[in-house]
C-alpha cells in the first residue's frame, strides 16, 4: 500500500491521518450527485472572473460542462459535451 511504502521510505512520517481522511472521502468521490454539486460550486466560485476585462491579468477563460437535469444519480452523470484540446497540446492551445 502507499502507507507501507511511505513508512518504509520515511519511518518518521505518519501517513495514517491522511489515509483516514482520504478513506472517508472516497465514497463522496464515487457519488456523481456529490460530484455534480461540487462541479456547480466550482463554476459558481469562478463566475466573478467573468466580470473582469480580458486584458486584466487575473482574467482567464474557462468553460464547464453542465450536468443534464434529471440524468444524474449516484452512479451515472450525463453532462453536456465540450470540444477541447489536451492541456499538454501547446500548439493547439496557442491556436485558441
XYZ file of C-alpha atoms in Angstrom:
96
model
C 0.000 0.000 0.000
C 1.007 3.640 -0.278
C 1.123 3.893 3.501
C 3.510 0.947 3.783
C 5.775 2.368 1.080
C 5.944 5.774 2.782
C 6.510 4.099 6.156
C 9.452 2.155 4.703
C 10.986 5.213 2.979
C 10.163 7.774 5.701
C 9.808 5.931 9.017
C 9.305 9.181 10.966
C 6.397 10.329 8.776
C 2.945 9.177 9.946
C 0.608 8.838 6.938
C -2.310 7.419 8.933
C -4.187 10.750 9.413
C -4.034 11.496 5.688
C -5.090 7.956 4.804
C -8.034 8.102 7.229
C -9.122 11.431 5.731
C -8.828 10.113 2.176
C -10.675 6.886 3.028
C -13.571 8.932 4.379
C -13.793 10.931 1.131
C -13.698 8.002 -1.309
C -17.471 7.365 -1.138
C -18.153 11.033 -1.946
C -15.744 10.933 -4.888
C -17.643 7.971 -6.303
C -21.102 9.553 -5.860
C -21.965 11.515 -9.007
C -24.671 13.548 -7.258
C -21.984 14.863 -4.898
C -19.629 15.409 -7.851
C -22.310 17.301 -9.794
C -22.906 19.564 -6.808
C -19.160 20.159 -6.481
C -18.869 20.993 -10.185
C -21.652 23.577 -9.883
C -19.995 25.086 -6.796
C -16.604 25.413 -8.539
C -18.249 27.029 -11.561
C -20.093 29.497 -9.321
C -16.901 30.315 -7.411
C -15.130 31.132 -10.680
C -18.015 33.184 -12.087
C -16.734 36.553 -10.689
C -13.897 36.166 -13.201
C -16.441 36.855 -15.956
C -16.799 40.442 -14.712
C -13.114 41.134 -15.347
C -11.876 42.653 -18.585
C -9.892 40.133 -20.685
C -6.884 42.494 -20.528
C -6.849 42.122 -16.730
C -4.059 39.680 -15.768
C -6.462 37.966 -13.333
C -8.865 37.110 -16.196
C -8.978 33.566 -17.582
C -11.308 31.716 -19.873
C -12.848 28.548 -18.527
C -15.847 26.518 -19.641
C -17.589 23.875 -17.588
C -19.782 21.067 -18.828
C -23.323 21.237 -17.487
C -24.999 18.356 -15.731
C -28.207 17.442 -17.577
C -31.051 17.784 -15.018
C -32.874 14.518 -14.445
C -29.959 12.494 -15.820
C -27.882 12.245 -12.673
C -27.780 9.642 -9.932
C -25.182 8.315 -7.510
C -23.830 6.030 -10.258
C -24.484 7.961 -13.512
C -23.986 11.587 -14.533
C -24.816 12.833 -18.043
C -23.174 16.119 -18.975
C -23.024 18.396 -21.977
C -20.165 17.755 -24.402
C -17.487 20.404 -24.724
C -14.949 20.061 -27.501
C -11.472 20.998 -26.382
C -7.766 20.306 -26.537
C -5.421 18.472 -24.220
C -3.686 20.680 -21.702
C -0.283 19.468 -22.935
C -1.001 20.183 -26.624
C 0.804 23.523 -26.751
C 0.280 24.106 -30.481
C -3.484 23.627 -30.126
C -3.578 25.853 -27.040
C -1.711 28.615 -28.869
C -4.204 28.366 -31.751
C -7.164 29.038 -29.481
